[in-house]
Tab-separated table of C-alpha atoms and ligand atoms in Angstrom:
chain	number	residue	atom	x	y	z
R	17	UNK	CA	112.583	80.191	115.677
R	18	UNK	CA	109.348	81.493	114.378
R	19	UNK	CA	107.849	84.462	115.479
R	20	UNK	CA	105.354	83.831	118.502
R	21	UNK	CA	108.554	81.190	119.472
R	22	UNK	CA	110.662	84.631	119.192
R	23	UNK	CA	108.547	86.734	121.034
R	24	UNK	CA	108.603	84.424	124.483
R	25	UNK	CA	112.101	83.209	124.227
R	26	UNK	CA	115.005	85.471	122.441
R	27	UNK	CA	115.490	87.096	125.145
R	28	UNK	CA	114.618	84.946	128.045
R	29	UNK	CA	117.445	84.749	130.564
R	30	UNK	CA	116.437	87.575	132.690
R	31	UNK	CA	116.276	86.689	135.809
R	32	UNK	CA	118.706	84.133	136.382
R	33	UNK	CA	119.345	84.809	139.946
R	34	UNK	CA	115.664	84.017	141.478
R	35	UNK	CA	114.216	82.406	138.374
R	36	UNK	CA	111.410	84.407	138.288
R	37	UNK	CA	109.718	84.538	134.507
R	38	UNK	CA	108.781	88.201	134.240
R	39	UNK	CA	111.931	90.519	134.281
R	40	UNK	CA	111.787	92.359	137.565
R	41	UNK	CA	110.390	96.360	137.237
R	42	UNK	CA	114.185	98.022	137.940
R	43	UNK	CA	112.234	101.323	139.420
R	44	UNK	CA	115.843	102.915	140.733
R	45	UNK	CA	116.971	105.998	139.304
R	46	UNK	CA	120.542	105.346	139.755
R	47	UNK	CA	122.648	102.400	139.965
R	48	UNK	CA	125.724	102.003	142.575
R	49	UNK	CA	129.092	100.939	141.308
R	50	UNK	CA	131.714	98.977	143.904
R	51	UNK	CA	134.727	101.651	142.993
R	52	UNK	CA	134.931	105.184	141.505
R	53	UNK	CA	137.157	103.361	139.133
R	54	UNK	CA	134.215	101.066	137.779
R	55	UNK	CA	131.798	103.987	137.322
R	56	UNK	CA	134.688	105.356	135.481
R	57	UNK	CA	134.926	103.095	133.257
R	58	UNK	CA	131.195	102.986	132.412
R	59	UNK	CA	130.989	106.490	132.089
R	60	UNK	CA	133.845	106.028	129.102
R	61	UNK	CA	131.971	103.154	127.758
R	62	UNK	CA	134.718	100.979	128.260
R	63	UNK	CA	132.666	98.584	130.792
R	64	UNK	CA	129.379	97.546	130.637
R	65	UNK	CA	126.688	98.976	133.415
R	66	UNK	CA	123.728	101.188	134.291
R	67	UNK	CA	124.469	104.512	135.673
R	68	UNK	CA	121.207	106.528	135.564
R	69	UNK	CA	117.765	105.736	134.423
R	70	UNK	CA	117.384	108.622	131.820
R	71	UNK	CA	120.390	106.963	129.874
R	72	UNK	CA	119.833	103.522	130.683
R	73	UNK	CA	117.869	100.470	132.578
R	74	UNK	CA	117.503	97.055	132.969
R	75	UNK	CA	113.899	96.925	132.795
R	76	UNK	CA	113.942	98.859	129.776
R	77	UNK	CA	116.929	97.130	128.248
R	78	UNK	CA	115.194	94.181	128.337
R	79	UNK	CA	112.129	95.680	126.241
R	80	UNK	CA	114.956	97.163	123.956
R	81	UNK	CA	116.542	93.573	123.206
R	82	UNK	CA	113.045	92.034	122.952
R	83	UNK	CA	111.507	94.189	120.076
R	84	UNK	CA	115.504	94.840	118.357
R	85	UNK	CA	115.094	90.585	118.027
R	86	UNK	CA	111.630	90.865	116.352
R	87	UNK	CA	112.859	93.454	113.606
R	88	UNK	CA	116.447	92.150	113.160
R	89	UNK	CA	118.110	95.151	114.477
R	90	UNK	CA	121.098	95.727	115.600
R	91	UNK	CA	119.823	97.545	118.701
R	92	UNK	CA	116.796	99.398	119.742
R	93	UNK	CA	116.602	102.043	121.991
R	94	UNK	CA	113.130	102.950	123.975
R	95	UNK	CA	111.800	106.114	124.400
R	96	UNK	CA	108.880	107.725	126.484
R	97	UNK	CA	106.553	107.891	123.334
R	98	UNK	CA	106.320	107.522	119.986
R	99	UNK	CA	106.733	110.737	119.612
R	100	UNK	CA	109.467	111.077	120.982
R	101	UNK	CA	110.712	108.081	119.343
R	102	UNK	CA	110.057	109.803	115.616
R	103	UNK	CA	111.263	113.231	116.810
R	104	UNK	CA	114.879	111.742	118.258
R	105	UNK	CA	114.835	109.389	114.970
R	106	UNK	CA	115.081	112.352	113.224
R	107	UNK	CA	116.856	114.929	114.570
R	108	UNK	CA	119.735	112.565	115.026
R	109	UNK	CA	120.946	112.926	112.229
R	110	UNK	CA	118.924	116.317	110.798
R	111	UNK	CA	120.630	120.086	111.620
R	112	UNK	CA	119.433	123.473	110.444
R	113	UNK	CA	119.135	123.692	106.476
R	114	UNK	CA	118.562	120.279	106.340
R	115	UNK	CA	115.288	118.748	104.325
R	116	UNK	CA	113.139	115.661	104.953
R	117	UNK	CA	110.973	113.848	102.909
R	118	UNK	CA	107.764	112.607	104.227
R	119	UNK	CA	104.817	110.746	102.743
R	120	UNK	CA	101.337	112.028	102.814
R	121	UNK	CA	99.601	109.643	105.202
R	122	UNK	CA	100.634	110.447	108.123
R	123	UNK	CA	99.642	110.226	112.072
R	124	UNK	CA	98.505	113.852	112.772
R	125	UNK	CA	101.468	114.342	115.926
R	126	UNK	CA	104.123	113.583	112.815
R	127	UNK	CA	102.898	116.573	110.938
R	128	UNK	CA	102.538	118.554	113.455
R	129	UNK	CA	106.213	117.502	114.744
R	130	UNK	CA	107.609	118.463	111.401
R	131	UNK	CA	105.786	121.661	110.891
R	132	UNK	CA	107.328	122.849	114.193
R	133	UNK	CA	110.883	122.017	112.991
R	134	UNK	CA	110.323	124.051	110.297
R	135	UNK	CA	111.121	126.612	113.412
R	136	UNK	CA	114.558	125.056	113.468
R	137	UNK	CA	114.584	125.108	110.063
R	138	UNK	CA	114.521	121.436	109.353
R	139	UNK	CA	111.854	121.690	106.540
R	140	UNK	CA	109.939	118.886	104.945
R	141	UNK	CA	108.730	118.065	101.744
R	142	UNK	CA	105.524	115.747	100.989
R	143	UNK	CA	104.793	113.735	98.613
R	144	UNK	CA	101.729	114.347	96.625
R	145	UNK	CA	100.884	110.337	97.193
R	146	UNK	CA	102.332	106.804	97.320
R	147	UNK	CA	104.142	106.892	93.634
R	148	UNK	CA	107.716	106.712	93.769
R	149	UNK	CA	108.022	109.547	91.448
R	150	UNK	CA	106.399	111.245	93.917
R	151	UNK	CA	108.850	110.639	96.608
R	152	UNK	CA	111.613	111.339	93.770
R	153	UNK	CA	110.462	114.752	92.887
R	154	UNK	CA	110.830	116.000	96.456
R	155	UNK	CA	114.470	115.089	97.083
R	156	UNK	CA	117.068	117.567	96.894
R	157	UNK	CA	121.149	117.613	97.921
R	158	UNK	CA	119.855	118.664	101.291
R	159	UNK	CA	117.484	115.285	101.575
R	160	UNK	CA	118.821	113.327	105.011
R	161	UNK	CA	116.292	111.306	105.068
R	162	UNK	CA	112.874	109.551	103.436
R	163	UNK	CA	110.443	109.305	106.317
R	164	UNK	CA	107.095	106.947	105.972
R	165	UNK	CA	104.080	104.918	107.790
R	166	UNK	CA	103.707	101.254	106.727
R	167	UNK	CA	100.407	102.354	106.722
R	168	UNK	CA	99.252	105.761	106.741
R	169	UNK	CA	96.879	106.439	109.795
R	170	UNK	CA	94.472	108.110	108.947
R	171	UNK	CA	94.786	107.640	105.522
R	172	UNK	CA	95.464	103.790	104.910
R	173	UNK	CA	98.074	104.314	101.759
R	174	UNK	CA	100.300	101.747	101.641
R	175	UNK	CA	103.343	103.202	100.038
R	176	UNK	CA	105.956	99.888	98.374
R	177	UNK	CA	108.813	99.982	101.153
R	178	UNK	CA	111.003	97.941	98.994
R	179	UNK	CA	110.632	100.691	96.320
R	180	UNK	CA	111.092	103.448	98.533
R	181	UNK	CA	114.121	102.290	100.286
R	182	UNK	CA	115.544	101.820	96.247
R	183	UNK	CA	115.172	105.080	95.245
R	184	UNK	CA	116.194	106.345	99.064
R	185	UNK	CA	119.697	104.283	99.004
R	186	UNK	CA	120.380	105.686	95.245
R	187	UNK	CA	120.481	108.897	96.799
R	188	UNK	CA	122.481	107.574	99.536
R	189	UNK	CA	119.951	108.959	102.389
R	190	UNK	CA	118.577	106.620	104.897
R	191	UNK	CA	115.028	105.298	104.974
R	192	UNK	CA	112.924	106.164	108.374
R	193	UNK	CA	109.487	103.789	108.343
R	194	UNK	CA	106.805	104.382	111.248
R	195	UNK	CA	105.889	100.467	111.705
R	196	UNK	CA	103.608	101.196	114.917
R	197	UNK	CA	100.088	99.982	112.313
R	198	UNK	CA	101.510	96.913	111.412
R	199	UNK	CA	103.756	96.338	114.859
R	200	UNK	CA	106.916	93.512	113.637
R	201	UNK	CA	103.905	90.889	113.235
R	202	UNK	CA	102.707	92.328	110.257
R	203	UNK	CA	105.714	94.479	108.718
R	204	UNK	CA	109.155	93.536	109.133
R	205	UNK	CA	110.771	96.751	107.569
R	206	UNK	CA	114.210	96.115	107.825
R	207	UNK	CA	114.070	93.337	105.570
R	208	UNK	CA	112.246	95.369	103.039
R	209	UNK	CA	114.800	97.710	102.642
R	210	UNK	CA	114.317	100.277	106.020
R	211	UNK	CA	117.308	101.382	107.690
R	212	UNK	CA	115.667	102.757	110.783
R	213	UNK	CA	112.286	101.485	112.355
R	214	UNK	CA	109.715	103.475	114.997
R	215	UNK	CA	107.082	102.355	116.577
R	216	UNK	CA	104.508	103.732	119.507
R	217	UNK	CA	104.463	100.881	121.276
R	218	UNK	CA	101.322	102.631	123.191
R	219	UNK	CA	98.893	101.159	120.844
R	220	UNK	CA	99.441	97.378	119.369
R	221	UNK	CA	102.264	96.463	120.869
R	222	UNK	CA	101.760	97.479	124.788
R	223	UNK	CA	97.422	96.146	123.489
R	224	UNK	CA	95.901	97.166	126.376
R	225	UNK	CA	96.215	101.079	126.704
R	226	UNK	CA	97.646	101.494	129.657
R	227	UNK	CA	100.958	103.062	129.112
R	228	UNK	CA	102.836	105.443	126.605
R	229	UNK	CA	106.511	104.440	125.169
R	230	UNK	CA	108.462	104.403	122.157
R	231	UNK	CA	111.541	102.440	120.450
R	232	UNK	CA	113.659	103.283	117.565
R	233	UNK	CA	115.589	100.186	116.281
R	234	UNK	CA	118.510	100.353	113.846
R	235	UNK	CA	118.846	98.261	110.626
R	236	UNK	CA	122.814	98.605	110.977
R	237	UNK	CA	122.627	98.555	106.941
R	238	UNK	CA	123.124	101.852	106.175
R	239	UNK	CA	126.522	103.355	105.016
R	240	UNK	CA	126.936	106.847	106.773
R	241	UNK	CA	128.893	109.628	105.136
R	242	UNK	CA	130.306	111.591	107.968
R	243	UNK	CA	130.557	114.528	106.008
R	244	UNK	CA	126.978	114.601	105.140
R	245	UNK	CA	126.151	113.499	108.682
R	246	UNK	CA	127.691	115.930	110.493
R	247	UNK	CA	126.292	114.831	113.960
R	248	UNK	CA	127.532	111.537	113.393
R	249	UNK	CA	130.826	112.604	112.862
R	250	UNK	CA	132.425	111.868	116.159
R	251	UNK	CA	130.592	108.853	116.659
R	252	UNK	CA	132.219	107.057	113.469
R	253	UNK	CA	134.655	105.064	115.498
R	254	UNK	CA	131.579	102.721	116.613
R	255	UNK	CA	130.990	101.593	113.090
R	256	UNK	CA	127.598	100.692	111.771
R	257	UNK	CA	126.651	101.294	115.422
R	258	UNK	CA	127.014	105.036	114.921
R	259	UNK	CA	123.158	106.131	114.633
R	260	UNK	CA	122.729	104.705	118.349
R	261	UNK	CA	125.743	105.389	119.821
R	262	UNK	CA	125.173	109.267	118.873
R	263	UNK	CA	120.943	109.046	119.870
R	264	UNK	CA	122.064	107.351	123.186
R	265	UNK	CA	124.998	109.481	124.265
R	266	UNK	CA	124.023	112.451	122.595
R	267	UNK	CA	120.214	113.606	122.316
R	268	UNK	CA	118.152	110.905	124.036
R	269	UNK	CA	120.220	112.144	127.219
R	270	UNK	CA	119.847	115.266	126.550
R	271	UNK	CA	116.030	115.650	125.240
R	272	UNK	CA	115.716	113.299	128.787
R	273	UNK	CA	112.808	111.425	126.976
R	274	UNK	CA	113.342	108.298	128.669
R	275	UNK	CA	110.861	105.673	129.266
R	276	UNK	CA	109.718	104.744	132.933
R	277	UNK	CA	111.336	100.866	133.862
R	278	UNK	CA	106.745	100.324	134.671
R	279	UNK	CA	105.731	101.353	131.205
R	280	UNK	CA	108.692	99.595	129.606
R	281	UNK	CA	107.543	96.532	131.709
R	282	UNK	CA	103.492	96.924	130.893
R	283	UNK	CA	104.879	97.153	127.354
R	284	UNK	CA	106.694	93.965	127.326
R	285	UNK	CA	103.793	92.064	128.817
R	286	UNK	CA	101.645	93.528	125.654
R	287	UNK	CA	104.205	91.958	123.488
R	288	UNK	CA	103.765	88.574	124.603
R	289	UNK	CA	100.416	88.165	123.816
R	290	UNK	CA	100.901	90.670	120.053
R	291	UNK	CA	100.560	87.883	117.589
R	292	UNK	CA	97.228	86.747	118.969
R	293	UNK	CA	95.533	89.781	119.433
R	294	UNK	CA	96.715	90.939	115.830
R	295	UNK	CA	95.293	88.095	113.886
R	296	UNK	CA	91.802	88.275	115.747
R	297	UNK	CA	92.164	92.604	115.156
R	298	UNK	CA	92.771	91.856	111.613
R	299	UNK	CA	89.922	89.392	111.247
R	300	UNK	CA	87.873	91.413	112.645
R	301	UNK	CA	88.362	94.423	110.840
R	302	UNK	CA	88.110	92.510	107.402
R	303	UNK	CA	84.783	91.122	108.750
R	304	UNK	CA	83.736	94.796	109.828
R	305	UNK	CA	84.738	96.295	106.383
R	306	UNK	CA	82.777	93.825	104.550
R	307	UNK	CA	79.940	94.034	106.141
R	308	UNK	CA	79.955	97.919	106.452
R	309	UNK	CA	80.480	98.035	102.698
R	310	UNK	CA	77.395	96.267	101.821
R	311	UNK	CA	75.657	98.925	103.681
R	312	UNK	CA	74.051	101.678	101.472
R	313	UNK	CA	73.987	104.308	104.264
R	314	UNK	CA	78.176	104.005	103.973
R	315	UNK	CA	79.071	105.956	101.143
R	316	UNK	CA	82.715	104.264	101.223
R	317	UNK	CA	84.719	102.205	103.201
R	318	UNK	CA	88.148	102.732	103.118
R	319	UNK	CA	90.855	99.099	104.449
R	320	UNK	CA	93.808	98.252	102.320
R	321	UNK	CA	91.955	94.251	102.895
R	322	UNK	CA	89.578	95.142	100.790
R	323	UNK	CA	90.376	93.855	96.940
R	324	UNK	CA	88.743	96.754	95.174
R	325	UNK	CA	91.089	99.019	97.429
R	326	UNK	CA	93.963	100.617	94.973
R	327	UNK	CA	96.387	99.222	98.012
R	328	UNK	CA	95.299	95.715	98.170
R	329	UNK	CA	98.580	94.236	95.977
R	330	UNK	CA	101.097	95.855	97.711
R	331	UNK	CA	99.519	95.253	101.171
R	332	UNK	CA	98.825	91.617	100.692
R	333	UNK	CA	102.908	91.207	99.610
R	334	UNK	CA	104.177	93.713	102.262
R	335	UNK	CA	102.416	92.134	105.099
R	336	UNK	CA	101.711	88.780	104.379
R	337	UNK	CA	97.868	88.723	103.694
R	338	UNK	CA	96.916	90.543	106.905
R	339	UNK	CA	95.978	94.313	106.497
R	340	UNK	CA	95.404	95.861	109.912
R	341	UNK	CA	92.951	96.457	112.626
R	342	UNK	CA	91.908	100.329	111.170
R	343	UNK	CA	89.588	101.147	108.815
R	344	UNK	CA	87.384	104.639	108.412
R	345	UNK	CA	84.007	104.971	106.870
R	346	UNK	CA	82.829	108.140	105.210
R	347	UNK	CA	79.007	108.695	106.128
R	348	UNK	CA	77.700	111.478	103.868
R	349	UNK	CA	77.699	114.113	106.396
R	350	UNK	CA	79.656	115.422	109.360
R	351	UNK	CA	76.014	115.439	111.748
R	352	UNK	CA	75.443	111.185	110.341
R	353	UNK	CA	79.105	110.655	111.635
R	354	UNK	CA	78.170	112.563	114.900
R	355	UNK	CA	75.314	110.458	115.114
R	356	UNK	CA	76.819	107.184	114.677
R	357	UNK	CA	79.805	107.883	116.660
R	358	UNK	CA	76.982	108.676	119.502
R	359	UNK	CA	74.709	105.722	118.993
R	360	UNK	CA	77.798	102.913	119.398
R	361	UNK	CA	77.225	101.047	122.362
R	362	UNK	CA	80.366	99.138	122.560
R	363	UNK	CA	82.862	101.279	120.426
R	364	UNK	CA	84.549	103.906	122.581
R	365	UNK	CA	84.562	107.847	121.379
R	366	UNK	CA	88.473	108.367	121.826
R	367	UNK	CA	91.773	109.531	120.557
R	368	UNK	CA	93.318	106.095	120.080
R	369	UNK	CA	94.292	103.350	118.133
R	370	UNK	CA	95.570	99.417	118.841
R	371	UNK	CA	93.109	98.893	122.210
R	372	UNK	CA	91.678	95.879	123.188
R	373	UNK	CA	88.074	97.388	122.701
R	374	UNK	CA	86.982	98.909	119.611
R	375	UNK	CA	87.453	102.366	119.235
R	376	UNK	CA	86.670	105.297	117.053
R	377	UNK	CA	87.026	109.257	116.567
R	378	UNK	CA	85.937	111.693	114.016
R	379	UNK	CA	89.629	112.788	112.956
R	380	UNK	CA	88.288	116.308	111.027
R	381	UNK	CA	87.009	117.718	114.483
R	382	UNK	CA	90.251	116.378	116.410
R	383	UNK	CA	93.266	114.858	115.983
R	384	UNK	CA	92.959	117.539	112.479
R	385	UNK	CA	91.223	120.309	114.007
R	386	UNK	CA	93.927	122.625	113.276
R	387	UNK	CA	94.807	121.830	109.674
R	388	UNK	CA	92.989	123.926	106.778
R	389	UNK	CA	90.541	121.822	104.391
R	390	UNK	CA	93.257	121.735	102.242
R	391	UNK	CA	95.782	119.685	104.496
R	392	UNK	CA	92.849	117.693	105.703
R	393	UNK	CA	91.425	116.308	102.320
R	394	UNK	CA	95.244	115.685	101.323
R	395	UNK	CA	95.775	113.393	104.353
R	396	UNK	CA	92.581	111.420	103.782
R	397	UNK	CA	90.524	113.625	106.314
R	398	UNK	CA	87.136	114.049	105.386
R	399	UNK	CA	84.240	115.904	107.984
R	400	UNK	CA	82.335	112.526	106.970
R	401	UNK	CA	84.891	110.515	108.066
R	402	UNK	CA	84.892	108.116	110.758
R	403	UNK	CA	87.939	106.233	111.786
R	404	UNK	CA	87.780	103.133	113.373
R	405	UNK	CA	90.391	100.791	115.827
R	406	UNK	CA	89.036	97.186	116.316
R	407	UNK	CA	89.541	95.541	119.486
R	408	UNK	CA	88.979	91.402	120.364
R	409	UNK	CA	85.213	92.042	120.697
R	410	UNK	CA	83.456	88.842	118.682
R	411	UNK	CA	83.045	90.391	115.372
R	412	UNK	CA	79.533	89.846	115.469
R	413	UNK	CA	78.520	92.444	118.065
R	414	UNK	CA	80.581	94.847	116.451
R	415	UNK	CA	79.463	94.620	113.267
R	416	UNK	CA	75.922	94.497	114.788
R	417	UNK	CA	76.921	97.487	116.960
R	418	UNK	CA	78.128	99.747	113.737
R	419	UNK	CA	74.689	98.768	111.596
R	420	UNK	CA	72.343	99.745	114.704
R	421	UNK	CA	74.082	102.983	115.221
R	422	UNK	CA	74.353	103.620	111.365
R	423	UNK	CA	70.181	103.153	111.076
R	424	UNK	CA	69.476	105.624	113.392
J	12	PLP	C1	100.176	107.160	118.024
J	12	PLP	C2	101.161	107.217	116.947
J	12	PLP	C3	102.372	107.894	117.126
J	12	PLP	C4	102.709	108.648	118.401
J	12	PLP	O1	102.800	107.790	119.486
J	12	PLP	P1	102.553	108.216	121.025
J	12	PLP	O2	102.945	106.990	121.765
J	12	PLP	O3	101.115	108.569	121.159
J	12	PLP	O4	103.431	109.385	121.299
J	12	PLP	C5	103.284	107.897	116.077
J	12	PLP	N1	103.008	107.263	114.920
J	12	PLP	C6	101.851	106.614	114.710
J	12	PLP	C7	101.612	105.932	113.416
J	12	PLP	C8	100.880	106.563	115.715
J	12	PLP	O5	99.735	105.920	115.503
């Protein structure tokens, strides 16, 4: 099956009672069981069934097996938000003392996520850019895990998963990529080495933006050491399925970041349609980057598509000739980056990414505001800088849209 074939039917017998198409919105907390024997049972994991909506539901299950099918996972479990997808990716298997090692692009809520573990002293190391010597320098005997974006937003580094995941298994710690850029059209991780994938599915995946949620799918390929792993520990009897079993039973139900059964369902519907809305994004940000590059008032323009970009090799092998639906701009001047952001007419002025409208934001003033120069300039963030979301407008409006506002 390829993958828009995949997408619409590896997981289609959902309703087989009423034959409806769409999998029914489960919005029930709880879930009734015919004995106190059978809830028993489920509550020991020795039967199969849903007990409570935080831990489990049907809706949401469905979503689960959907995108676990599109990344060849083993399972997938979906959480309110990305962020809360990354944070429980982590900290199931991370205790105080332990280190993390992160690449440089990343989405601001990351950093600021792993700053504020620092708190329970979970510290993290980046590296100074995309070289694997880079990523080598930082790891230490307290190193659980390698964390990375396919491609760093706002940045747009590619970093070379398959190396990555070398040097990450030599060391026997797991490799953690944020796929939510490239969504399982463009990036299929796991096969590049990853052992555990995240993804917001808020932006490409759910396409529209109307609803948060999260998943964290599981390679199965890694080989825990339960000594290393301490929180695994008591869930080694389930084998390679030992990362979920522990997120599910242990700290997804207790963080109680679960996803709402509506969200999980808006989010499924998104999927559906992912493949066609990605190739028109990606054409249409390789048409916008072009165009904006012939443009002297651009000083640069910044889109892994682009063959004079340093990330152009490894982005055109890693996913397949297609390079994403963000690109930024720098415009010589915070006030010209004001300006254009205030003269688009179609592209909205918001903290997003992955709409069906073009969007932008000036990062330095917002998603940023709160990191020094020095953190900024390090993660790509300029005050000139403009980053921009495509959406499925024609290509020619948009581009026409960007060079009106940039000759005011
Ligand atoms: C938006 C985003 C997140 C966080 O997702 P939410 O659904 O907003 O919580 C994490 N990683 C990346 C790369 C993102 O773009």
């Amino acid at each position: 099956m390829r993958f828009n074939t995949r997408i619409l039917h590896c997981e289609k017998k959902s309703e087989s009672i009423t034959g409806a198409t769409n999998i029914p919105i489960y919005q029930s907390s709880s879930f009734e069981h015919k004995s106190a024997k059978e809830l028993e049972s489920i509550f020991h994991g020795r039967e199969f069934g849903f007990v409570y909506t935080r831990i489990g539901n049907p809706t949401v299950e469905a979503f689960e097996k959907r995108i676990n099918c599109l990344e060849n996972g083993i399972g997938a479990l979906a959480c309110a938000s990305g962020m809360s997808a990354v944070t429980l990716a982590i900290m199931n298997i991370t205790r105080c003392g332990d280190e993390i090692v992160c690449g440089r692009g990343i989405f601001g809520g990351t950093y600021s996520l792993l700053k504020n573990l620092e708190d329970y002293g979970i510290t993290t190391k980046f590296a100074d850019d995309s070289a694997i010597g880079s990523f080598e320098k930082c790891i230490t005997d307290k190193t659980r895990l390698i964390f990375i974006e396919t491609i760093g937003n706002p940045k747009l580094d590619v970093p070379d998963i398959k190396k990555i995941s070398g040097l990450a298994h030599s060391r026997n710690i797991p490799l953690i990529v944020d796929s939510t850029v490239t969504t399982p059209y463009l990036a299929r991780p796991v096969e590049l080495g990853a052992d555990i994938v995240v993804h917001s599915t808020s932006k490409y995946i759910n396409g529209s933006g109307n609803s948060i949620g999260g998943i964290i799918i599981d390679s199965g390929n890694f080989k825990w050491d339960y000594n290393k792993y301490l929180s695994l520990k008591e869930y080694e009897r389930f084998g390679p399925f030992a990362y979920l079993a522990r997120l599910r039973k242990g700290i997804f139900k207790d963080f109680g970041a679960c996803i709402s059964p509506f969200n999980a369902y808006l989010n499924m519907l998104g999927l559906e349609t992912l493949a066609l809305r990605m190739d028109k994004i990606c054409s249409n940000a390789m048409k916008l980057a072009l165009r904006l590059k012939q443009n002297p008032r651009v000083e640069k323009v910044n889109y892994p598509g682009l063959k004079d970009s340093e990330y152009y090799p490894i982005a055109f092998e890693q996913f397949d000739n297609r390079f994403g639906g963000i690109l930024t701009i720098r415009t010589g001047s915070k006030e010209k980056a004001y300006s254009v952001i205030n003269n688009l007419k179609y592209a909205l002025n918001l903290a997003n990414i992955g709409d069906v409208r073009t969007l932008v934001i000036h990062p330095a003033s917002t998603i940023y505001a709160e990191n020094t120069l020095e953190e900024k300039e390090k993660m790509g963030v300029y005050e000139d800088l403009i980053r921009i979301s495509l959406g499925l407008e024609d290509a020619e409006d948009i581009i026409e849209d960007f060079e009106e506002a940039l000759s005011v």
